[in-house]
CSV table of C-alpha atoms in Angstrom, one decimal:
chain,number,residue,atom,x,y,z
A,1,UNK,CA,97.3,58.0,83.2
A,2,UNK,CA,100.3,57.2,84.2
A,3,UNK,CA,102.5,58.7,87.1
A,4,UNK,CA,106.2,58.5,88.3
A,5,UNK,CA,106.5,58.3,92.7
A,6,UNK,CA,109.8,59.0,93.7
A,7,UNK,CA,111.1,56.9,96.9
A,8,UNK,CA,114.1,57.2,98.6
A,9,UNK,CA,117.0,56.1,96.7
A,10,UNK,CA,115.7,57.4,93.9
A,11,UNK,CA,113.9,54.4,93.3
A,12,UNK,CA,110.8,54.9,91.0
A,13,UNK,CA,107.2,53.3,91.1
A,14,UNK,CA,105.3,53.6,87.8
A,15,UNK,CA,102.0,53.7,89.5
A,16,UNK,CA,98.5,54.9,87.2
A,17,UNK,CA,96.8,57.5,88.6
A,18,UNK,CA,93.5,59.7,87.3
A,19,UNK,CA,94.1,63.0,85.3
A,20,UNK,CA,93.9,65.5,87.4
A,21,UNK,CA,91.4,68.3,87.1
A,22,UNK,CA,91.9,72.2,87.3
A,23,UNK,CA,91.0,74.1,90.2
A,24,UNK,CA,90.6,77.9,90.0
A,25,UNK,CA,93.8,80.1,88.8
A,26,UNK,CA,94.8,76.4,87.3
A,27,UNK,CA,95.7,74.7,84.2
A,28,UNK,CA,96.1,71.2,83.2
A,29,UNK,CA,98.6,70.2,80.8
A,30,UNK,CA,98.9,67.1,78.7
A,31,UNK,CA,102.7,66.6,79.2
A,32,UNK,CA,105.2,66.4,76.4
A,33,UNK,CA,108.4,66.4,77.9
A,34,UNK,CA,109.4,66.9,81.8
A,35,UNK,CA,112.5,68.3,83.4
A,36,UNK,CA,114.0,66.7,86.2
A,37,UNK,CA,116.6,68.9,89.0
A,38,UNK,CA,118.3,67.9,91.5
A,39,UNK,CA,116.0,68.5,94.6
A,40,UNK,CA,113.6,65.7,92.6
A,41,UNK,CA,116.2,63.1,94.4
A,42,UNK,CA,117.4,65.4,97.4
A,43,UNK,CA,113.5,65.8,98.6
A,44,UNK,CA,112.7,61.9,98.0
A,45,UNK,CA,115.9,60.8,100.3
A,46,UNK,CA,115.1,63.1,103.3
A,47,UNK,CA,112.4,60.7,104.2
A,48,UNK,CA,109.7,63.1,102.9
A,49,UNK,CA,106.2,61.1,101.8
A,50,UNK,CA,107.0,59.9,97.9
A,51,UNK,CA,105.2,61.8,95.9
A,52,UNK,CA,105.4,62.8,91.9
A,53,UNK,CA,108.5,65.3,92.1
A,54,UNK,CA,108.6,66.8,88.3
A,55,UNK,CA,108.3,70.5,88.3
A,56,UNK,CA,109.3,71.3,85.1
A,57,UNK,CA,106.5,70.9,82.6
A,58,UNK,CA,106.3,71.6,78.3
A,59,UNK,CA,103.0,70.3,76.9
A,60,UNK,CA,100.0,71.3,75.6
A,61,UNK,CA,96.9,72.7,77.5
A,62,UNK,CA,94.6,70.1,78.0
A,63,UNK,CA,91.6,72.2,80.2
A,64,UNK,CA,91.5,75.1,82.1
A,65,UNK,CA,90.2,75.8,85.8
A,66,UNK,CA,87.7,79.2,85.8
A,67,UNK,CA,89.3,82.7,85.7
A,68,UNK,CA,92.1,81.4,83.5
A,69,UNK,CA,92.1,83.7,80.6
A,70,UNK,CA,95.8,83.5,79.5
A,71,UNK,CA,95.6,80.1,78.3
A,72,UNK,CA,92.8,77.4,76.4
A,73,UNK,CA,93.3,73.7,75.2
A,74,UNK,CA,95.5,73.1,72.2
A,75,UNK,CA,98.1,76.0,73.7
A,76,UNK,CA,101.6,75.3,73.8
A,77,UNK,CA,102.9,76.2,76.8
A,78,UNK,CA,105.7,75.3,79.8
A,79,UNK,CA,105.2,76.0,82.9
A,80,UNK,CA,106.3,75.2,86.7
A,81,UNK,CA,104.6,72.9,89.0
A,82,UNK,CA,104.3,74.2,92.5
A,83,UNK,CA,106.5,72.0,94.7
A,84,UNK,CA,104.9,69.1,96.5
A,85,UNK,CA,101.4,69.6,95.7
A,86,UNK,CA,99.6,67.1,93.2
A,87,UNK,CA,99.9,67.0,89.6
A,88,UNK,CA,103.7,66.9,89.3
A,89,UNK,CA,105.2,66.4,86.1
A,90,UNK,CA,106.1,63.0,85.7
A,91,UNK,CA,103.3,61.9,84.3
A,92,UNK,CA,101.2,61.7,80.9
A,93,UNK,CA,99.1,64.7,82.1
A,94,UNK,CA,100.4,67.6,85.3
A,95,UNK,CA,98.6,70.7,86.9
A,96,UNK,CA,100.4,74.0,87.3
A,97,UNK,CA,98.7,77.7,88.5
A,98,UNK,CA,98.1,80.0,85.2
A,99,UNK,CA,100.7,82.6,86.9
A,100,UNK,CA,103.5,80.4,86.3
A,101,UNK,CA,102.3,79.1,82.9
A,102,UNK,CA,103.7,80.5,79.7
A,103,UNK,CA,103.3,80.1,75.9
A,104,UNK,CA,106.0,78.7,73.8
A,105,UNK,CA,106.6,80.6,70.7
A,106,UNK,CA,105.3,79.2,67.8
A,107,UNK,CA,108.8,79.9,65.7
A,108,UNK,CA,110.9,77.8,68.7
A,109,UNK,CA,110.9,74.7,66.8
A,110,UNK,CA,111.3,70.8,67.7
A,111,UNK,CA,114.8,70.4,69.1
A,112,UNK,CA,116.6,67.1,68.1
A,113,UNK,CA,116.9,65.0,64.9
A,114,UNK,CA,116.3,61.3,64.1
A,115,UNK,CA,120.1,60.6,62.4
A,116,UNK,CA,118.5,57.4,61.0
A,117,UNK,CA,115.8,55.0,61.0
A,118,UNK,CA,116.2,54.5,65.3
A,119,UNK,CA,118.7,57.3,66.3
A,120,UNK,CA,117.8,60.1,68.2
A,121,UNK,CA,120.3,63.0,68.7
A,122,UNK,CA,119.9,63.5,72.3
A,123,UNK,CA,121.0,67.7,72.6
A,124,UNK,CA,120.0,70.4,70.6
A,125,UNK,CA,122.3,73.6,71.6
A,126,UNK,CA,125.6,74.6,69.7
A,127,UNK,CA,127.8,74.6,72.8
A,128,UNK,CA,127.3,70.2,73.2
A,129,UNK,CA,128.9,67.7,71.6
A,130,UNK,CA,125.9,65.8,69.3
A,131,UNK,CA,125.4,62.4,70.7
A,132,UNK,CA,122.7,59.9,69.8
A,133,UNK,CA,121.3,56.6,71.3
A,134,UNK,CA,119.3,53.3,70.4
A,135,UNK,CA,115.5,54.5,71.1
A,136,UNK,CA,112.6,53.7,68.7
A,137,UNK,CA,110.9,56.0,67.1
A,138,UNK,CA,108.2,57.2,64.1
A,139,UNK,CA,109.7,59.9,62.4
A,140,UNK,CA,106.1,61.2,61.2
A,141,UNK,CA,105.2,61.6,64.9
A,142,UNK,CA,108.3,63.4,65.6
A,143,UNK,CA,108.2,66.0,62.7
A,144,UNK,CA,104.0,66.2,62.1
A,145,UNK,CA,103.3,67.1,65.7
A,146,UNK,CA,103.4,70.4,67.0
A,147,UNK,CA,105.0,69.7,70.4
A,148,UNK,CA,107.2,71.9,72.2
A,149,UNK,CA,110.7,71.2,72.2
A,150,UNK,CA,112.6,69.6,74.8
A,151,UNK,CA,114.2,72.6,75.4
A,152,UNK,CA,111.2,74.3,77.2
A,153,UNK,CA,111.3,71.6,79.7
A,154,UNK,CA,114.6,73.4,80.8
A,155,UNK,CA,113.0,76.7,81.9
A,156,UNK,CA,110.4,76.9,84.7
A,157,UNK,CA,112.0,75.8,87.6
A,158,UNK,CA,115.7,76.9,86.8
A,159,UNK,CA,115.3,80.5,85.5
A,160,UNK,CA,112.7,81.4,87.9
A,161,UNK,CA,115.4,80.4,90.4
A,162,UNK,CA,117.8,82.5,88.8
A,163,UNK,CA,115.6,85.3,88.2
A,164,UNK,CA,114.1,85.2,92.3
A,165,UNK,CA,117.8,85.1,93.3
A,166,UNK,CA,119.4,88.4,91.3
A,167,UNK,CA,116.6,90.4,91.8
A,168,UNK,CA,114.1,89.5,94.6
A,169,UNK,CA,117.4,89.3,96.9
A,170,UNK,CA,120.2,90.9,95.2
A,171,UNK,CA,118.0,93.6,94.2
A,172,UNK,CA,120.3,93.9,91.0
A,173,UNK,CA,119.0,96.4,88.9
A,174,UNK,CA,116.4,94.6,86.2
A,175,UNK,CA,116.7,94.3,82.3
A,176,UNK,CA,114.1,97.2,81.7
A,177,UNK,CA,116.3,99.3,83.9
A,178,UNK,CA,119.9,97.7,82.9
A,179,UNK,CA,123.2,99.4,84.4
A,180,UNK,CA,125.4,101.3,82.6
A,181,UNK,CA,128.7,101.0,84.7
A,182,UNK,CA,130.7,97.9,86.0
A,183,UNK,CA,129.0,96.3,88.1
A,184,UNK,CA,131.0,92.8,88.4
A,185,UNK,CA,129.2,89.9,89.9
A,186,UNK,CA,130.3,86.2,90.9
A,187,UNK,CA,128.6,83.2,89.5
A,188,UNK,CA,129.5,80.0,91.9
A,189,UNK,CA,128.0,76.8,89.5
A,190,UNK,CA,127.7,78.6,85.9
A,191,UNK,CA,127.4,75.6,84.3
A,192,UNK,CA,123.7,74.6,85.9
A,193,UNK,CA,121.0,75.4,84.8
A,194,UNK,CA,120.2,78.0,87.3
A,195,UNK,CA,123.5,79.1,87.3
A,196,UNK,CA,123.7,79.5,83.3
A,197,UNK,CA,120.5,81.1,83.6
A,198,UNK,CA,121.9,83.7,86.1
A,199,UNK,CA,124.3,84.5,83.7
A,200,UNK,CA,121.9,85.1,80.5
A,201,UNK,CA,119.5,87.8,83.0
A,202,UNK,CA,122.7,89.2,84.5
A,203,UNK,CA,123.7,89.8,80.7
A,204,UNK,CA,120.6,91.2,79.9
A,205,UNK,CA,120.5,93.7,83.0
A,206,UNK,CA,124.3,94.5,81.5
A,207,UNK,CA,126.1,93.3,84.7
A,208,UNK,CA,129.4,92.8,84.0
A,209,UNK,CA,132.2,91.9,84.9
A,210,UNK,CA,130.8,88.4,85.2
A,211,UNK,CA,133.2,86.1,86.8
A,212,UNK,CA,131.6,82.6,86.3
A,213,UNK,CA,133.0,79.6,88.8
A,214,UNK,CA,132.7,76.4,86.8
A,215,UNK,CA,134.9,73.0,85.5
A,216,UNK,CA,133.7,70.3,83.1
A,217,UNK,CA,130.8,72.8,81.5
A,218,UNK,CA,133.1,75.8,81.1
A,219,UNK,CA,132.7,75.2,77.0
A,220,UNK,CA,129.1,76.3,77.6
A,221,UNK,CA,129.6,79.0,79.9
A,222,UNK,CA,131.8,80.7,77.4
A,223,UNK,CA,129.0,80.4,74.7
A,224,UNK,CA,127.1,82.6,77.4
A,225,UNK,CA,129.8,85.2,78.4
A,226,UNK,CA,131.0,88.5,76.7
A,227,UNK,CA,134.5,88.7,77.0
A,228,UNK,CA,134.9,92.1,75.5
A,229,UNK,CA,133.2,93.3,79.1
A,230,UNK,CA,135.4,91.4,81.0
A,231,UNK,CA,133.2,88.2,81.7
A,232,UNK,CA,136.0,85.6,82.9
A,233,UNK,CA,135.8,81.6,84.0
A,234,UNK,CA,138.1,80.4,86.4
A,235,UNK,CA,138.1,76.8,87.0
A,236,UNK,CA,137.2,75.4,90.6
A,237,UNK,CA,139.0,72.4,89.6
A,238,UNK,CA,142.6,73.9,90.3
A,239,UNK,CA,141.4,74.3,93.5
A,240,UNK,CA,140.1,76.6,95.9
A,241,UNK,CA,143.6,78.9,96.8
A,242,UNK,CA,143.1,79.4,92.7
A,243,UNK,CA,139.6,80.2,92.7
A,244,UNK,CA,140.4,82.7,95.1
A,245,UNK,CA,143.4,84.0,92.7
A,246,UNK,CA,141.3,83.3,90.2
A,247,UNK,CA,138.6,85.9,91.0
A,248,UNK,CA,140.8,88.4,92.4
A,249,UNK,CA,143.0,88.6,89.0
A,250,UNK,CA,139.9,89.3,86.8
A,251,UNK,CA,138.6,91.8,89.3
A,252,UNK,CA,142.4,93.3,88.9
A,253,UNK,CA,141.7,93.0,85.2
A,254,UNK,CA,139.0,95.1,84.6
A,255,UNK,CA,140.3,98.2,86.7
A,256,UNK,CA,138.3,96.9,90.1
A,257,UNK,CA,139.0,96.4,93.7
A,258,UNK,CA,136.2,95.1,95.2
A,259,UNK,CA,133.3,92.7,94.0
A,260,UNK,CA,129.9,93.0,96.3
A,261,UNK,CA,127.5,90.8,95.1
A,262,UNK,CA,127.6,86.8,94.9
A,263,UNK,CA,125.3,84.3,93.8
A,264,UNK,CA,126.0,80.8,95.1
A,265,UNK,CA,124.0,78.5,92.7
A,266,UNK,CA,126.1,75.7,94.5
A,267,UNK,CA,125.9,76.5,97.9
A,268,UNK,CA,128.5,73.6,99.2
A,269,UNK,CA,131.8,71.8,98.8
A,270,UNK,CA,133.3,75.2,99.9
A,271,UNK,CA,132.0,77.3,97.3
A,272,UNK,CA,130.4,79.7,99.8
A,273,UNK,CA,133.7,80.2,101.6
A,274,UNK,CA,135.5,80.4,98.4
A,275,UNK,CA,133.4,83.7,98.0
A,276,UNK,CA,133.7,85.2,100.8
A,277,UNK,CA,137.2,85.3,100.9
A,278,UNK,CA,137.3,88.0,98.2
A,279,UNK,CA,133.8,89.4,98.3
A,280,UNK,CA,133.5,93.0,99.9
A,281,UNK,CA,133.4,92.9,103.4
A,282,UNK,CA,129.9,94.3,103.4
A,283,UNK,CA,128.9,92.8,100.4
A,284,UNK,CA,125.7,90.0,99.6
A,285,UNK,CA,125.5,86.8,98.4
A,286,UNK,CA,122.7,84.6,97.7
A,287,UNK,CA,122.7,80.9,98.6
A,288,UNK,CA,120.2,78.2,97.1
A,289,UNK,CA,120.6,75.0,99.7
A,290,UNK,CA,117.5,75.4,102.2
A,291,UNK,CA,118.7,73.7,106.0
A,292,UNK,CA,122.1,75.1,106.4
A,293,UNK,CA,123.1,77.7,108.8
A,294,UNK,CA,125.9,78.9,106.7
A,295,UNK,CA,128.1,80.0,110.2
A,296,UNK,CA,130.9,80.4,108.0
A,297,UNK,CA,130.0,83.6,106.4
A,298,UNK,CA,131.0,86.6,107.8
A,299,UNK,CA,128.2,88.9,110.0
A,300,UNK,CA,128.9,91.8,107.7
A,301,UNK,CA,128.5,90.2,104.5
A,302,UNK,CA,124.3,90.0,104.1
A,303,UNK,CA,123.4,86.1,103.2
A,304,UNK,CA,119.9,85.4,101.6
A,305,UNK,CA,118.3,82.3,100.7
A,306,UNK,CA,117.1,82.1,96.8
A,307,UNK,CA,113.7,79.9,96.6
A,308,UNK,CA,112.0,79.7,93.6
A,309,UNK,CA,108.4,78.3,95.2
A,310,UNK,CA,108.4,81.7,96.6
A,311,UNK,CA,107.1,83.0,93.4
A,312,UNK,CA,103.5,80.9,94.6
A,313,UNK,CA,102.7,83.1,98.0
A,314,UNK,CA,101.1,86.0,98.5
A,315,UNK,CA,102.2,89.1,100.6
A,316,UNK,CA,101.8,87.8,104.0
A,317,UNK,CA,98.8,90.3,106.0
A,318,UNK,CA,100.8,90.2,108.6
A,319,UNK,CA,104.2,90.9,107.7
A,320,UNK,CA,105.9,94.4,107.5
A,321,UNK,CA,105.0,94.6,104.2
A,322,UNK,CA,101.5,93.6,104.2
A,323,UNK,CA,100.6,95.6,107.4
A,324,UNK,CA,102.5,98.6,105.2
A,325,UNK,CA,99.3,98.1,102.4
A,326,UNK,CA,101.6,95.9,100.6
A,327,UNK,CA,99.8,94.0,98.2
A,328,UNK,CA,102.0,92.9,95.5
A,329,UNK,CA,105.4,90.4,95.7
A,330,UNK,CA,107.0,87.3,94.9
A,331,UNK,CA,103.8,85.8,93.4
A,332,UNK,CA,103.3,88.9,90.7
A,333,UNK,CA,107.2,88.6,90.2
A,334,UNK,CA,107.2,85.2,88.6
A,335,UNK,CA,104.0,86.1,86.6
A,336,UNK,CA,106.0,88.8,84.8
A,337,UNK,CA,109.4,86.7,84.4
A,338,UNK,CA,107.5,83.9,82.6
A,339,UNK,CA,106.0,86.7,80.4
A,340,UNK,CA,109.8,87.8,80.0
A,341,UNK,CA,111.2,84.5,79.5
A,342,UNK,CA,108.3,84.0,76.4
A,343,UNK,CA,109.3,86.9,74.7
A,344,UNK,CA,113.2,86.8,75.3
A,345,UNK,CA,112.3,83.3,73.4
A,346,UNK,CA,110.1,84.4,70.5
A,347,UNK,CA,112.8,87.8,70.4
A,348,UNK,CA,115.9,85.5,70.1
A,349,UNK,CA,117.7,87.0,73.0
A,350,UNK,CA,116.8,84.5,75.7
A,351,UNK,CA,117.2,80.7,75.3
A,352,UNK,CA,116.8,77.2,77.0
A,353,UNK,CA,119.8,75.0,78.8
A,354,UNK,CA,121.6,72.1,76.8
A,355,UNK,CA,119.7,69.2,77.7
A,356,UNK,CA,119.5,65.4,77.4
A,357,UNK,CA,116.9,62.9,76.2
A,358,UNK,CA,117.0,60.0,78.7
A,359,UNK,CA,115.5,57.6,77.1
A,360,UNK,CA,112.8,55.4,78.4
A,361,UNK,CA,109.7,57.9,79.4
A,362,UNK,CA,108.8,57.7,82.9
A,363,UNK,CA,110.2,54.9,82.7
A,364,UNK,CA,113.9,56.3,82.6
A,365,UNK,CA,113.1,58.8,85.1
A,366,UNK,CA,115.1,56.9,87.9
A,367,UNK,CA,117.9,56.2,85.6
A,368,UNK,CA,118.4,60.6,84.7
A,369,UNK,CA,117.5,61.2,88.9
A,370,UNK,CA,120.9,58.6,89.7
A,371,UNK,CA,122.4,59.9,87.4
A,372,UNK,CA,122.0,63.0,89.3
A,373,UNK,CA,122.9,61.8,92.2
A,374,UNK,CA,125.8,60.7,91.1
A,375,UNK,CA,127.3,64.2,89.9
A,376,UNK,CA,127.2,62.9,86.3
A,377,UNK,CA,125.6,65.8,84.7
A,378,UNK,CA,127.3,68.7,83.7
A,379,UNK,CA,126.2,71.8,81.6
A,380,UNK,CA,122.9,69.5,80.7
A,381,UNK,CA,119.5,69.1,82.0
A,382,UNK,CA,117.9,65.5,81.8
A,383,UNK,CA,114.3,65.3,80.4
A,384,UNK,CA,111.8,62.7,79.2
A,385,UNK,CA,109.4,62.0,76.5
A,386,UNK,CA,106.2,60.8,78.0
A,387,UNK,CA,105.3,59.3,75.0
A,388,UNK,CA,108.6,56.7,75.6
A,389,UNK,CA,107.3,55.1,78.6
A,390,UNK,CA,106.1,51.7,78.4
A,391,UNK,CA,102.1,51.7,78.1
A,392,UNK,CA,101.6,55.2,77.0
A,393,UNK,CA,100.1,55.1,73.2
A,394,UNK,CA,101.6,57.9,71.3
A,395,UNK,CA,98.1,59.0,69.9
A,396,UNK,CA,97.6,59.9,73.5
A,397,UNK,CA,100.4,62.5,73.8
């Protein structure tokens, strides 16, 4: 098969590889369509070994390790790819455990159209602009085969992070146990993926006010937000004395004086200090950037660290938990979300990020991680087709 190595840079090695094979707990999935995020580049340029970074998988099962009984071949599925290990998603076929596996509703249908005989409209969400780009294609493959859509490529990685961060460390209350007062709650980076995400679950546990931080993507935060709860953007782009204005005033709006809880799905370029200059003195926030010391948060204001590949350990024996007879946690967390996320999809009330079609397969996987890089996405996610790259037969995806 072949397999997408990530270098420093990015720079990308097409390199072919044998398709994996299951272990216990494990599934292997013929991959349709990876996601790509922005640690795919971050890890790579660290000087870590180059490895297959994808994470984000939507395919269909191809085998099954033993005790799986969640999932057989033919299943269409998405599922997260546990950071680092083998079997990433860039690549014709990837390997992810069954707990972070989940089934894609049949009803969620193939996202995109072919506009004409070579014209593929690269998003498939109301809140983007429709755009669409050279790429060949055979309109019977796209509308005869029952892939999953694009769209499901956006999930794994992003919502779990979302989900791990207002819950595992906020300890906002869940969806099955929503709130029923204000409860207002800052979004730093609504516009990614994980921040966009934040905002659907926050919605869904009825957290509001919801004062989302974002610039170029603010047309799709507002497609997320309920203003008649008070849900507010302000724009970091004015600068950061007006972000501060900016949060106070809609606190001010809705009757409040005080905002405790923060999630920092940017975790840089001030946004962190931004927050803390109006959050409640003993308030939290949540940070998602791994290696900083963050000195420039207050003692009294209780920091965390959201990391989605926590939802892959087990209760530690010997920490206070496990010594306490502990034996559920972060692992048993993300196997309930992905159940949530599958029926929030099939139910209507939970849906995928904007994303973009970069064309080219593996092949246009260094192209989407520069892009990256670069700060040229906003509001989107960048995927890939396998079944683009040069030297993959479509009859094989």
């Amino acid at each position: 098969m072949k397999e997408a190595i990530i270098h420093p840079g990015p720079r990308v090695q097409i390199i072919d590889s044998p398709i994996p094979k299951p272990g216990p707990d494990q599934v292997v999935i013929k991959v349709i369509v990876s996601g790509s995020n922005p640690k795919d580049w971050k890890r790579a340029d660290v000087g870590s070994t180059p490895v297959n970074q994808g994470d984000d998988i939507a395919g269909v099962v191809h085998t099954v390790g033993d005790n799986v009984t969640e999932f057989k071949p033919g299943d269409r599925v998405a599922a997260f790819h546990q950071m680092l290990a083998p079997g990433g998603s860039y690549a014709e076929y990837a390997v992810s455990w069954q707990h972070t596996t989940f089934h894609i509703p049949k009803k969620t249908s193939f996202e995109g159209a072919l506009q004409s005989s070579n014209k593929l409209l690269l998003v498939g969400h109301p809140s983007l602009e429709k755009r669409a780009v050279d790429i060949s294609y055979n309109v019977q493959d796209v509308m005869l085969t029952p892939q999953p859509p694009p769209e499901a490529a956006t999930i794994p990685l992003a919502a779990i992070t979302a989900a791990v961060g207002l819950y595992q460390r906020l300890r906002l209350p869940g969806p099955w146990q929503a709130t029923t007062t204000p409860l207002p709650l800052i979004i730093y980076g609504a516009s990614s993926a994980v921040g966009s995400y934040a905002i659907q679950l926050a919605s869904l546990s009825n957290i509001h006010p919801i004062i989302a931080i974002a610039g170029r993507g603010s047309q799709h935060v507002e497609t997320l937000l309920d203003r008649n709860k008070g849900d507010t953007i302000v724009d970091y782009r004015k600068g950061d004395d007006a972000v501060v204005s900016g949060i106070k005033d809609a606190l001010e709006k809705n009757g409040l004086n005080k905002v405790e809880y923060a999630f920092d799905a940017v975790s840089e370029k001030g946004s962190y200090q931004n927050i803390c200059r109006v959050l409640d003195a003993h308030g939290q926030i949540t940070l998602v950037l791994p290696g900083k010391k963050y000195e420039e948060i207050p003692e009294s204001v209780t920091k965390s660290l959201t990391s989605c590949g926590s939802v892959f350990a087990n209760v530690d024996p010997e920490s206070a938990e496990g010594k306490a007879g502990v034996r559920t946690g972060n692992k048993e967390f993300g196997y309930v979300f992905y159940r949530f996320f599958s029926r929030g999809l099939q139910q209507g009330w939970f849906r995928g990020h904007p994303y973009e079609v970069i064309p080219g397969g593996l092949d246009g996987v260094e192209t989407g991680l520069k892009n990256l890089k670069e700060g040229k996405a906003s509001a989107v996610k960048y995927v890939f087709r396998i079944s683009d790259t040069h030297g993959v037969s479509r009859e094989s995806t």
